[in-house]
Coordinates of C-alpha atoms and ligand atoms in Angstrom, one line a residue:
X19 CA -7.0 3.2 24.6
X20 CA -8.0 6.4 23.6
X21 CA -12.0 7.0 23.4
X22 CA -14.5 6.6 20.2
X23 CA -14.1 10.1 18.7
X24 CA -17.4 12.1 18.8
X25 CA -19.8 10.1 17.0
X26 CA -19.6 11.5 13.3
X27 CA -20.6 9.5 10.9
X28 CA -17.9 8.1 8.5
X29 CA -17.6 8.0 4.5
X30 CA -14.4 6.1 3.4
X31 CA -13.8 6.6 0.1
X32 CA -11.0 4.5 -2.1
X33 CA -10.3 3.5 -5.3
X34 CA -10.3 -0.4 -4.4
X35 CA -13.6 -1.7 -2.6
X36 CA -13.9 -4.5 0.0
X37 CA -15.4 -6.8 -2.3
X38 CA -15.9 -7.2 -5.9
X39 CA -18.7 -9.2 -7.1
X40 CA -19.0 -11.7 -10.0
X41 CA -21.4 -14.7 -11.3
X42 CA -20.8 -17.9 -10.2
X43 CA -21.5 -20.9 -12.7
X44 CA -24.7 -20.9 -12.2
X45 CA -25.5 -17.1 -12.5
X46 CA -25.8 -16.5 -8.9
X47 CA -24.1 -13.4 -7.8
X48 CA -21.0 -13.9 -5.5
X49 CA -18.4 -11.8 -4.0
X50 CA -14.6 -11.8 -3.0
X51 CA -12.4 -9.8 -1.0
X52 CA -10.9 -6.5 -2.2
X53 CA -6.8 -7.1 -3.1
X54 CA -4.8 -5.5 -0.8
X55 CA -3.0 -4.6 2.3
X56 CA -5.3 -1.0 1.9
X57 CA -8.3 -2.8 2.0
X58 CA -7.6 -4.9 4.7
X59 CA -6.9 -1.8 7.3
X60 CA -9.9 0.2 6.1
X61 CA -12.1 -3.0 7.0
X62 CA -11.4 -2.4 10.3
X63 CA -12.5 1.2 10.4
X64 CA -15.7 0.4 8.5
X65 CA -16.6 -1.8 11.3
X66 CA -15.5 -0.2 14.1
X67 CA -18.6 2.9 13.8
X68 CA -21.8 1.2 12.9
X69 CA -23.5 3.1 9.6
X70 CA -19.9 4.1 8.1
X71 CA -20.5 4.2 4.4
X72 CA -17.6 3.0 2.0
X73 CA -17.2 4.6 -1.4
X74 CA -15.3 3.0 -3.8
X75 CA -15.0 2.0 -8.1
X76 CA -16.6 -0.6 -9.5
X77 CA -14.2 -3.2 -11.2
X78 CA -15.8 -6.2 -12.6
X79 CA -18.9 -6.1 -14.8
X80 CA -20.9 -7.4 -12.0
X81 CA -19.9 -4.3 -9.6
X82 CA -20.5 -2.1 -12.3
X83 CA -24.7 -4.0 -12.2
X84 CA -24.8 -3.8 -8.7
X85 CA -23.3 0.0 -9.0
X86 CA -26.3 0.5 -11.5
X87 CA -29.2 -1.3 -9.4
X88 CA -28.3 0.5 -6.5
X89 CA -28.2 3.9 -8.1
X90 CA -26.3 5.1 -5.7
X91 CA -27.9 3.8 -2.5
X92 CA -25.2 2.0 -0.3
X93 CA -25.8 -2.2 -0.9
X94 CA -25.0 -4.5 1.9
X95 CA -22.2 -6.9 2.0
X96 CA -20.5 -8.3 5.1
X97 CA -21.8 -6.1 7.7
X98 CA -20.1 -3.3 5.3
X99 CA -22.7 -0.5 3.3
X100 CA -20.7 -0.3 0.0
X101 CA -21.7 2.2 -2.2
X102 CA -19.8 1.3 -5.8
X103 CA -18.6 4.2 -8.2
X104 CA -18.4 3.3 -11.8
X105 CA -16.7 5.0 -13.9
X106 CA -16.0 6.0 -17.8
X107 CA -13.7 2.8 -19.0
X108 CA -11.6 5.3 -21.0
X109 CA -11.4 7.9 -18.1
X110 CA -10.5 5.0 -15.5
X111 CA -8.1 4.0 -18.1
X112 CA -6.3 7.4 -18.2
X113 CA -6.6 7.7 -14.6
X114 CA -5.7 4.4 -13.2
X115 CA -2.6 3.6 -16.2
X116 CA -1.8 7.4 -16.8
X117 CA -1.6 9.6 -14.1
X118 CA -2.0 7.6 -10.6
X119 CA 0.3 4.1 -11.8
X120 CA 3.1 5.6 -13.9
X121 CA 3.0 9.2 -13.0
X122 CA 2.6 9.6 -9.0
X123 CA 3.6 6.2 -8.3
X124 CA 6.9 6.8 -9.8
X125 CA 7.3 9.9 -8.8
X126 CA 6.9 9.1 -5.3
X127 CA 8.7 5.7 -5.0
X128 CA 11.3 7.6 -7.0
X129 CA 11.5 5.3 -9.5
X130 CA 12.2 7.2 -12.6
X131 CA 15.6 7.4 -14.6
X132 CA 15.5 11.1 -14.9
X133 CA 17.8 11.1 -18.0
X134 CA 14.9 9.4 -20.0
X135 CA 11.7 9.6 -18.6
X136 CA 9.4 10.8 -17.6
X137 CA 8.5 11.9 -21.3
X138 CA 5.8 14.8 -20.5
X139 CA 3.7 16.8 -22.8
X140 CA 0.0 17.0 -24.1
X141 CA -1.2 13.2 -23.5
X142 CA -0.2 14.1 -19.8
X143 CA -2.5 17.0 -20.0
X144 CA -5.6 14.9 -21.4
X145 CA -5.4 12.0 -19.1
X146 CA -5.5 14.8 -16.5
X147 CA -8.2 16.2 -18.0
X148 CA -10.2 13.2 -19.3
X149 CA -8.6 10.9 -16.9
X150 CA -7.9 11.9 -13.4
X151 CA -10.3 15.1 -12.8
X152 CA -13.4 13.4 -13.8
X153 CA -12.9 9.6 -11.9
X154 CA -12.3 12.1 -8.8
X155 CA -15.3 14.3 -9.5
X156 CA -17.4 10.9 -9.6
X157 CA -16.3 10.3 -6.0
X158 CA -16.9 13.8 -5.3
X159 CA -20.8 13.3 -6.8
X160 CA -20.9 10.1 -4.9
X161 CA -19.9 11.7 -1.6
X162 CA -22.6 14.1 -2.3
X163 CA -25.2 12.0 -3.1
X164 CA -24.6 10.3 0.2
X165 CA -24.7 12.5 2.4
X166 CA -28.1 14.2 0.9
X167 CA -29.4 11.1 2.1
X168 CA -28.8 11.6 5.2
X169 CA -28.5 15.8 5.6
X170 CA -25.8 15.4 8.4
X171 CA -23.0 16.9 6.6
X172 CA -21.4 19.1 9.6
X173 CA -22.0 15.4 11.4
X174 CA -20.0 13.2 8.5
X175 CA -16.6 13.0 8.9
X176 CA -15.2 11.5 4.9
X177 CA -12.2 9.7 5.0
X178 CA -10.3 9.9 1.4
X179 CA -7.8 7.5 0.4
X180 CA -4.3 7.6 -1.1
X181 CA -3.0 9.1 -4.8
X182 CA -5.4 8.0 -6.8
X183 CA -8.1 10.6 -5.2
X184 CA -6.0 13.4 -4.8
X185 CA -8.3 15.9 -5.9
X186 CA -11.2 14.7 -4.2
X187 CA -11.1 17.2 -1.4
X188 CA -11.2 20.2 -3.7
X189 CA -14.0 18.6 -5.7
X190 CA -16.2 18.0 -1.9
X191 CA -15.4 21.3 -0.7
X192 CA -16.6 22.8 -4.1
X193 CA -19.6 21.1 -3.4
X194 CA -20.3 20.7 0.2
X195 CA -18.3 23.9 1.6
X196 CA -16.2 23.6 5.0
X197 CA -18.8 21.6 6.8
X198 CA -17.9 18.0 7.0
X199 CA -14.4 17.0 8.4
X200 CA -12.3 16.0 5.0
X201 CA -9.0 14.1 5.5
X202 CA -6.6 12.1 2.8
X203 CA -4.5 9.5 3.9
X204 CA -1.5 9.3 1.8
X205 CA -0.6 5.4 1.8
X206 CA 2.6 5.8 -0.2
X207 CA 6.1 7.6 0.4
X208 CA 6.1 11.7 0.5
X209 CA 9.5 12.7 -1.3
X210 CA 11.3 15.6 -0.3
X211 CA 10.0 18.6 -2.9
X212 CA 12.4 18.4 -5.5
X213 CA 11.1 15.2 -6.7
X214 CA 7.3 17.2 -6.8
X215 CA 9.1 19.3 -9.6
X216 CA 9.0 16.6 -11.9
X217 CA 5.3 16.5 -12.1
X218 CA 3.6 19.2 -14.5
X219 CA 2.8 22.5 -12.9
X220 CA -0.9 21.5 -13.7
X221 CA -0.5 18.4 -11.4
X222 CA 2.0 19.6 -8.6
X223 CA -0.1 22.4 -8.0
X224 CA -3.2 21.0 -8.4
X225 CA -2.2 18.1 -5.9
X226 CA -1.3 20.7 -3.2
X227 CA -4.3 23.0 -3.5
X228 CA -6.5 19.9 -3.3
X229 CA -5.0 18.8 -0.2
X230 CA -4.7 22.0 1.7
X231 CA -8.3 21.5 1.5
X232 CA -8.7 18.7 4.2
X233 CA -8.4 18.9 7.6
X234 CA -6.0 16.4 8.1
X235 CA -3.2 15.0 5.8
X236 CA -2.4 11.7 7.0
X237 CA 0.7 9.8 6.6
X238 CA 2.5 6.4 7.6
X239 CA 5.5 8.4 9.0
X240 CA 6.7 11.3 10.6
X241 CA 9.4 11.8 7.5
X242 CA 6.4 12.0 5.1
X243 CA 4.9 14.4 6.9
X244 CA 7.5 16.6 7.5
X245 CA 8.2 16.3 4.0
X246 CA 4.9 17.2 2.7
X247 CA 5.3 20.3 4.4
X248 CA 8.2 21.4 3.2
X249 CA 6.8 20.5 0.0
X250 CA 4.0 23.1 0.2
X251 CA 6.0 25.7 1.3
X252 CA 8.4 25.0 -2.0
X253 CA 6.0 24.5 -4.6
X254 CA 3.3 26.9 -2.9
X255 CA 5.2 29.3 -1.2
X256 CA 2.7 28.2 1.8
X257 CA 4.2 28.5 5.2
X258 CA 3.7 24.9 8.0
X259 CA 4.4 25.2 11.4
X260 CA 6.5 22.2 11.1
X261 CA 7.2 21.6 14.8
X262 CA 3.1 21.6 15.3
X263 CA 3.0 20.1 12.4
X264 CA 0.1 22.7 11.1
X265 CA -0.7 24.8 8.1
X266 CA -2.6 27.3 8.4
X267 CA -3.9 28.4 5.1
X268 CA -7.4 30.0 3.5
X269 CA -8.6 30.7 7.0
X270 CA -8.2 27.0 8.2
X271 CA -5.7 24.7 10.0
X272 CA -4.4 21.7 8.0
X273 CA -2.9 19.4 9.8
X274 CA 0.3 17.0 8.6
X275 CA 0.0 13.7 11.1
X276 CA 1.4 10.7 11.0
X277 CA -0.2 7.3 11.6
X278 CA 1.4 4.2 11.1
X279 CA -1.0 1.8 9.5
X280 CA -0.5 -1.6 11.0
X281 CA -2.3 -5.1 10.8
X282 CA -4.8 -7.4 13.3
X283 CA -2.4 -9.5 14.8
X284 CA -5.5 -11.7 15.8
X285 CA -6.6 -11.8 12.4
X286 CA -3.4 -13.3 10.8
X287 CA -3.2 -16.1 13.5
X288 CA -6.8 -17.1 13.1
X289 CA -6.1 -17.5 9.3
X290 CA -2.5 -18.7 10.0
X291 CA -4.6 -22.4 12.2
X292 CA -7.1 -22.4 9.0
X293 CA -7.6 -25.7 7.0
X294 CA -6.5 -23.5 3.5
X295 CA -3.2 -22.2 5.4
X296 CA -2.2 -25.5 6.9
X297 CA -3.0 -27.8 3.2
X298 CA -0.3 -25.1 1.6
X299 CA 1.9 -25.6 4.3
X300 CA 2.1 -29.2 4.5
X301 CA 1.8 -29.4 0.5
X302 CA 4.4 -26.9 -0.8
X303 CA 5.8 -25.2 1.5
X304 CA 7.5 -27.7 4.1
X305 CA 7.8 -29.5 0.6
X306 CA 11.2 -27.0 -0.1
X307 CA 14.6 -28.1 0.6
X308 CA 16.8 -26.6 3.3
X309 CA 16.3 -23.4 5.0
X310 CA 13.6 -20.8 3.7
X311 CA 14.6 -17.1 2.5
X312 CA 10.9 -15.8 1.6
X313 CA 9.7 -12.7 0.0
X314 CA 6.1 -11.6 -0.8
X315 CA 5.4 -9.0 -3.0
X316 CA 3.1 -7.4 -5.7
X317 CA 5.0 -7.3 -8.5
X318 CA 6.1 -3.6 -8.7
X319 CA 9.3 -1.5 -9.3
X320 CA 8.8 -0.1 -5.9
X321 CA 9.6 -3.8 -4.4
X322 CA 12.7 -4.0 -5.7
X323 CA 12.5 -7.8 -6.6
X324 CA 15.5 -8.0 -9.5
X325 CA 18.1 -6.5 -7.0
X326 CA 16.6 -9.0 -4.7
X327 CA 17.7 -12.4 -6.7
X328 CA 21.1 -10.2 -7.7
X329 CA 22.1 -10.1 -4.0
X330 CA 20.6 -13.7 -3.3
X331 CA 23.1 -14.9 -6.5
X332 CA 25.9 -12.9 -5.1
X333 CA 25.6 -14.8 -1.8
X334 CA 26.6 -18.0 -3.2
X335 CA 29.4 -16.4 -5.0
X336 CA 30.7 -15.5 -1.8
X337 CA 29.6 -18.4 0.4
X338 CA 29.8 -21.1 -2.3
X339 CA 28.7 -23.7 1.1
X340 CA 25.5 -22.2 1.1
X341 CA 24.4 -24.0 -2.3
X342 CA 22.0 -26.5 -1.4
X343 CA 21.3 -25.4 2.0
X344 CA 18.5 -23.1 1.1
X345 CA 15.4 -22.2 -1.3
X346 CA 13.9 -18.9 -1.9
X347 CA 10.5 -18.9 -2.6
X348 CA 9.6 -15.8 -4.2
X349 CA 5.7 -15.5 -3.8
X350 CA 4.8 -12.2 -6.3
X351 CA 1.2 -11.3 -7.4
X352 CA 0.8 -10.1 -10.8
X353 CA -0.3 -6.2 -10.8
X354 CA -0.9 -3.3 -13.1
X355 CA -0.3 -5.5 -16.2
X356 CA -2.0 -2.3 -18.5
X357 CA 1.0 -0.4 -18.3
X358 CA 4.3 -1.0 -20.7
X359 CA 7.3 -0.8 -17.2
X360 CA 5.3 -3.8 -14.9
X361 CA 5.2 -5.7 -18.1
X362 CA 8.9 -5.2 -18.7
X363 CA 9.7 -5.7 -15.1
X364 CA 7.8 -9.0 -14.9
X365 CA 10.1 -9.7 -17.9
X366 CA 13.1 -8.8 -15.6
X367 CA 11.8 -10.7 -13.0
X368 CA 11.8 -14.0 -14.4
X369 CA 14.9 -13.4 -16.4
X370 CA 17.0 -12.8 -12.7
X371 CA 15.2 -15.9 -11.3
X372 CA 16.5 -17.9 -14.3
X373 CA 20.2 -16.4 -14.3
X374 CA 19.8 -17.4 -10.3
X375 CA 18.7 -20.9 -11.2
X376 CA 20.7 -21.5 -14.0
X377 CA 24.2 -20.3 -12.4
X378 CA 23.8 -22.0 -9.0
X379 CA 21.4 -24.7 -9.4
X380 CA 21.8 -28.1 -9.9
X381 CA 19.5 -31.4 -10.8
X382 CA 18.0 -31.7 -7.6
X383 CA 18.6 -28.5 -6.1
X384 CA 16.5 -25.4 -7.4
X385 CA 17.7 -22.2 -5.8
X386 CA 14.9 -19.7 -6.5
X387 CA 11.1 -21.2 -6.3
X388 CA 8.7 -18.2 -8.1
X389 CA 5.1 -18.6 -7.1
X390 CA 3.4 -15.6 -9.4
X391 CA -0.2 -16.1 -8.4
X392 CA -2.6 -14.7 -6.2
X393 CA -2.5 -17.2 -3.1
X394 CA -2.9 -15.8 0.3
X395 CA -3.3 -19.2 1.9
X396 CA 0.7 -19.9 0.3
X397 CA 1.8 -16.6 1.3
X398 CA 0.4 -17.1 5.0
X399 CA 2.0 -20.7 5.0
X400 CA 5.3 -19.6 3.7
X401 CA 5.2 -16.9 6.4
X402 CA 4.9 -19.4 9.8
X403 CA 7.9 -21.2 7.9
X404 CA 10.4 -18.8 7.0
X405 CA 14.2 -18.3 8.2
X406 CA 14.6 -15.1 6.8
X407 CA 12.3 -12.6 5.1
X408 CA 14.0 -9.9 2.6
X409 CA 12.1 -6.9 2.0
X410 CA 14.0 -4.6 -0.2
X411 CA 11.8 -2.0 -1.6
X412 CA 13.7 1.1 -3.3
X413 CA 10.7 2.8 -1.0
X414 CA 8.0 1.8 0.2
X415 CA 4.7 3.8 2.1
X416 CA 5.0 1.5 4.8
X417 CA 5.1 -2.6 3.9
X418 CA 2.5 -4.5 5.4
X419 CA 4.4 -8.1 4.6
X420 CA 6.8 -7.1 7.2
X421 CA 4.0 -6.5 10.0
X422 CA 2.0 -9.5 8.9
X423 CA 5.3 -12.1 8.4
X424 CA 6.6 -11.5 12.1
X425 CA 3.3 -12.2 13.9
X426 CA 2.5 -15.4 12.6
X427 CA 6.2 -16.9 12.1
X428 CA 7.1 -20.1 13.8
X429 CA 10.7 -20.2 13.1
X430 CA 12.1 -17.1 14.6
X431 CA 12.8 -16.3 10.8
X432 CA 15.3 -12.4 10.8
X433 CA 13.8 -9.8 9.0
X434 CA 16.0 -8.4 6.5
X435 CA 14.4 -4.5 5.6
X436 CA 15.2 -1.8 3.6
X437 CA 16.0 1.1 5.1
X438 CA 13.6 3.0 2.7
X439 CA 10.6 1.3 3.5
X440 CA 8.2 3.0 6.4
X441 CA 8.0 0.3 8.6
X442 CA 11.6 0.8 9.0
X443 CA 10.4 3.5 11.5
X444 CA 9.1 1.2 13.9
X445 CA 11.0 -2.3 13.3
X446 CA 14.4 -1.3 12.0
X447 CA 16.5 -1.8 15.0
X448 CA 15.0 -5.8 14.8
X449 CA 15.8 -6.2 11.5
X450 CA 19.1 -6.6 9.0
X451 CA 18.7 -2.9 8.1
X452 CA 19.5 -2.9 4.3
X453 CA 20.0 0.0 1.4
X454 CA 17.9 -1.8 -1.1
X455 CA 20.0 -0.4 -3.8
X456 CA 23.7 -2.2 -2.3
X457 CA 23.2 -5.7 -3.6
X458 CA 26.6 -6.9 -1.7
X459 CA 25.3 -5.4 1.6
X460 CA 22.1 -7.5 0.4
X461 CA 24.0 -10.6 -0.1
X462 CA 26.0 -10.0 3.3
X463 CA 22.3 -9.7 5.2
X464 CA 21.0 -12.6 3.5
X465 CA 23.6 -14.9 4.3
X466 CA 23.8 -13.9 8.3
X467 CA 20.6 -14.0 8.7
X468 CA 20.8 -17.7 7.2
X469 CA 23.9 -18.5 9.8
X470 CA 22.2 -16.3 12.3
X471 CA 23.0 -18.0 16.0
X472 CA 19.9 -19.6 17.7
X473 CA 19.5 -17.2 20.4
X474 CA 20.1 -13.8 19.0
X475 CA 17.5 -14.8 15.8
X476 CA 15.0 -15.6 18.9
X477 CA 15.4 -12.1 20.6
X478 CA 14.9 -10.3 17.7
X479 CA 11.9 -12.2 16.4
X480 CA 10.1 -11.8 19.8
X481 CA 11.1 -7.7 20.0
X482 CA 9.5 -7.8 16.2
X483 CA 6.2 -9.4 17.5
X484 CA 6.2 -7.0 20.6
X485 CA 6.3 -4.3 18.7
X486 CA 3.6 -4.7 16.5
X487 CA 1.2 -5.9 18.9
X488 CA 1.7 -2.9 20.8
X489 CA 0.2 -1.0 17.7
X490 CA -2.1 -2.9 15.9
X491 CA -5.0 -1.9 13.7
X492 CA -7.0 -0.9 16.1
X493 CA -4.6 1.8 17.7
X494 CA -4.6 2.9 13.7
X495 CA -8.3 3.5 13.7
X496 CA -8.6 5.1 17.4
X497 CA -5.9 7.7 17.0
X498 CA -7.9 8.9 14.1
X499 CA -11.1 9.2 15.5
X500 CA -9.9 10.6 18.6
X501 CA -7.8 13.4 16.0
X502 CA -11.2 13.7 14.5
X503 CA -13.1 14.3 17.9
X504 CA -10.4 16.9 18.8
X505 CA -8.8 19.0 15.6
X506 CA -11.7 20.8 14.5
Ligands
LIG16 O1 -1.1 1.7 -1.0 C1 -0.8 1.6 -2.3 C2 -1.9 0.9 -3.2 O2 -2.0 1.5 -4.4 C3 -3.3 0.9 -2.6 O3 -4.0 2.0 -2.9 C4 -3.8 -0.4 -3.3 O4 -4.7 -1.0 -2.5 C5 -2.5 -1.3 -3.4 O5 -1.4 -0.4 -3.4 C6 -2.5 -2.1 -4.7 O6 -2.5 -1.4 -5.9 P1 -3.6 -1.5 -7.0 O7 -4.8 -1.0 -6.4 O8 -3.1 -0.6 -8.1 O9 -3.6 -3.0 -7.3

């Protein structure tokens, strides 16, 4: 395993924190953990160097009190130094349900029906202005403040997070110069450059600029990468050394690299023996008639959830013996409720689990089960039970359910993945490879890996666990570090 970098001191920075803290009924200040697959992985890099600070926005009232009593001193919460950002409720507003949620997002999971939308003009130039620029600036101040605490900048490697802090590395160079070692990990899909074009000048060029102002560009794949560079030299007219995978630019070397972000094996089978895992599993899950097709999912356009129940429908069109013999529990966490096309697709959503139920159920036979809460515990107990997994996603950066699933599955359940989704990279020849937008291929998946023979389901779920615990988290973290130790 490759050796602890050189020592700098890290600052992660990211728009979701570890924890978020609230009052308990008796006004005593708890916390929880941060949502999120994101959060999950950067855990394991705050704790792997001692003294790594994590920067990140307040998002309850009582983060924003703690934000306020520790005036930006870093407070101490699980063996993590958190130092929490708020922000301006309108200017998190504009940046969070403006810009970073419709605008990126959709442009990068391609998600947009060009005919119509996106609809661009002035308000996309305010929340920009209002919105995006001065949330990232807070970062940037926060950054700053930090490390005048400690006066180590040229010993402070800062660790930026995904699309909702794009401009962050312009704002820290503005203010710190080229001392510390700036990167942005990219946690989402890098479309090929035509897709930039749809973004305002303002924004496509103002993305790029930012970035070609870190040292490293990280990505989940080697596609993203390549892509991002040909997107520079497009947009920018900036030449990459693509087979180095280097841009060399403003008298500095920016690197592309790809690091596929992966999970703690060890982690999910610790939770997978816990008493809150095994009450859901004997409870509800085992509670489920007939084989289980699972998915778990925010729910998000990107996930592709409708085309999901489409294809799961068509299967018993086509293999009317299947009815009865199977329940899909559809485990979806509510997300990004603020903005008008996650509203309408939880609309959608529920509309193609009723067309499902109502078509092919019967009195005591419900085809499609649709857990939308927040339940890790059920989602961890659904995945030691299920016999196949569908994950569909029109893209997707790189799909941690898919990593997390395999490990801690009991049934040699088949994967069935989207071609389009980054862990494809690495699992796709284990898998029912699927295009997530060919709802008949879907339906054929589905329905062998339902019928799937005994032994060939058992030699692909054992390659599936091989192969992610031969890179885990922890390779994540250390090929960083050592990138950090040896690019600059
Ligand atoms: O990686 C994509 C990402 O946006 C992360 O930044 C985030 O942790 C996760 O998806 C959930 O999204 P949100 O923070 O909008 O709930």
């Amino acid at each position: 395993m490759a050796q602890d970098g050189d020592g700098r001191r890290l600052i992660i920075v990211s728009n979701r924190a570890p924890v978020t803290f609230f009052r308990d009924e008796s006004g005593g200040r708890e916390h929880s953990r941060g949502s999120g697959g994101l959060v999950t992985a950067l855990n394991a890099a705050a704790r792997r160097r001692k003294g790594t600070v994590w920067i990140a926005s307040a998002s309850s009232d009582e983060d924003a009190r703690v934000a306020r009593e520790s005036a930006g001193e870093p407070y101490e919460v699980e063996d993590l130094q958190v130092t929490l950002v708020e922000h301006d409720e309108d200017s998190y507003d504009l940046m969070y349900n403006r810009i970073a949620n419709p605008l990126l997002w959709f442009v990068q999971h391609g998600l947009y029906d060009l005919p119509y939308a996106p609809d661009l003009g002035d308000d996309t130039r305010r929340a920009w202005k209002d919105g995006y620029l001065p949330v990232n600036q807070n970062f940037a101040a926060a950054v700053e403040r930090s490390l005048e605490a400690t006066g180590d900048a040229d010993e402070t490697a800062i660790l930026v997070h995904d699309y909702q802090l794009y401009m962050v590395p312009q704002f820290l160079r503005e203010r710190l110069g080229d001392e510390p070692f700036v990167s942005l990990f990219v946690h989402i899909p890098w479309p090929a450059p035509e897709n930039w074009r749809v973004l305002p000048k303002f924004v496509r060029e103002g993305v790029l600029r930012s970035l070609l102002r870190c040292d490293v560009v990280a990505f989940h794949t080697g596609a993203y990468a390549r892509n991002f560079m040909r997107t520079v030299r497009e947009v920018l007219g900036v030449e990459a050394d693509e087979q180095i995978g280097v841009i060399r630019h403003g008298g500095r070397d920016v690197w592309a690299r790809a690091y596929p972000i992966s999970i703690d094996p060890g982690e999910f089978e610790e939770l997978a023996r816990g008493d809150a895992v095994l009450e859901q599993e004997e409870e509800y899950v085992k509670a489920l008639p007939g084989k289980l097709l699972l998915r778990v999912d925010r729910v998000d356009l990107s996930k592709n959830v409708v085309r999901g129940f489409r294809a799961y429908g068509r299967m018993f069109e086509r293999h009317p013996e299947m009815k009865g013999e199977v329940t899909f529990l559809a485990s979806l966490q509510p997300s990004r409720g603020g903005i008008p096309e996650y509203a309408d697709y939880a609309e959608a959503v529920k509309q193609a689990v009723e067309e499902v139920n109502a078509g092919h159920g019967t009195d005591d036979w419900r085809p499609v089960v649709l857990s939308m809460e927040d339940n890790f515990p059920r989602s961890i107990a659904a995945y030691k039970n299920y016999d196949a997994l569908l994950v569909n996603a029109v893209r997707d950066g790189m799909n941690l359910v898919a990593k997390e699933a395999v490990v801690v599955n009991d049934k040699n359940g088949v994967l069935v993945l989207s071609e389009s989704a980054g862990a494809h990279e690495e699992l796709g020849e284990h898998t029912l490879s699927v295009n997530p937008f060919d709802v008949d291929e879907q339906a054929d998946a589905l329905h062998r890996a339902l019928t799937m023979p005994a032994g060939e389901r058992a030699r692909r779920a054992e390659a599936l666990k091989e192969t992610v615990r031969a890179n885990t988290i922890e390779e994540w973290v250390e090929a960083q570090l050592k990138d950090i130790a040896t690019l600059r």
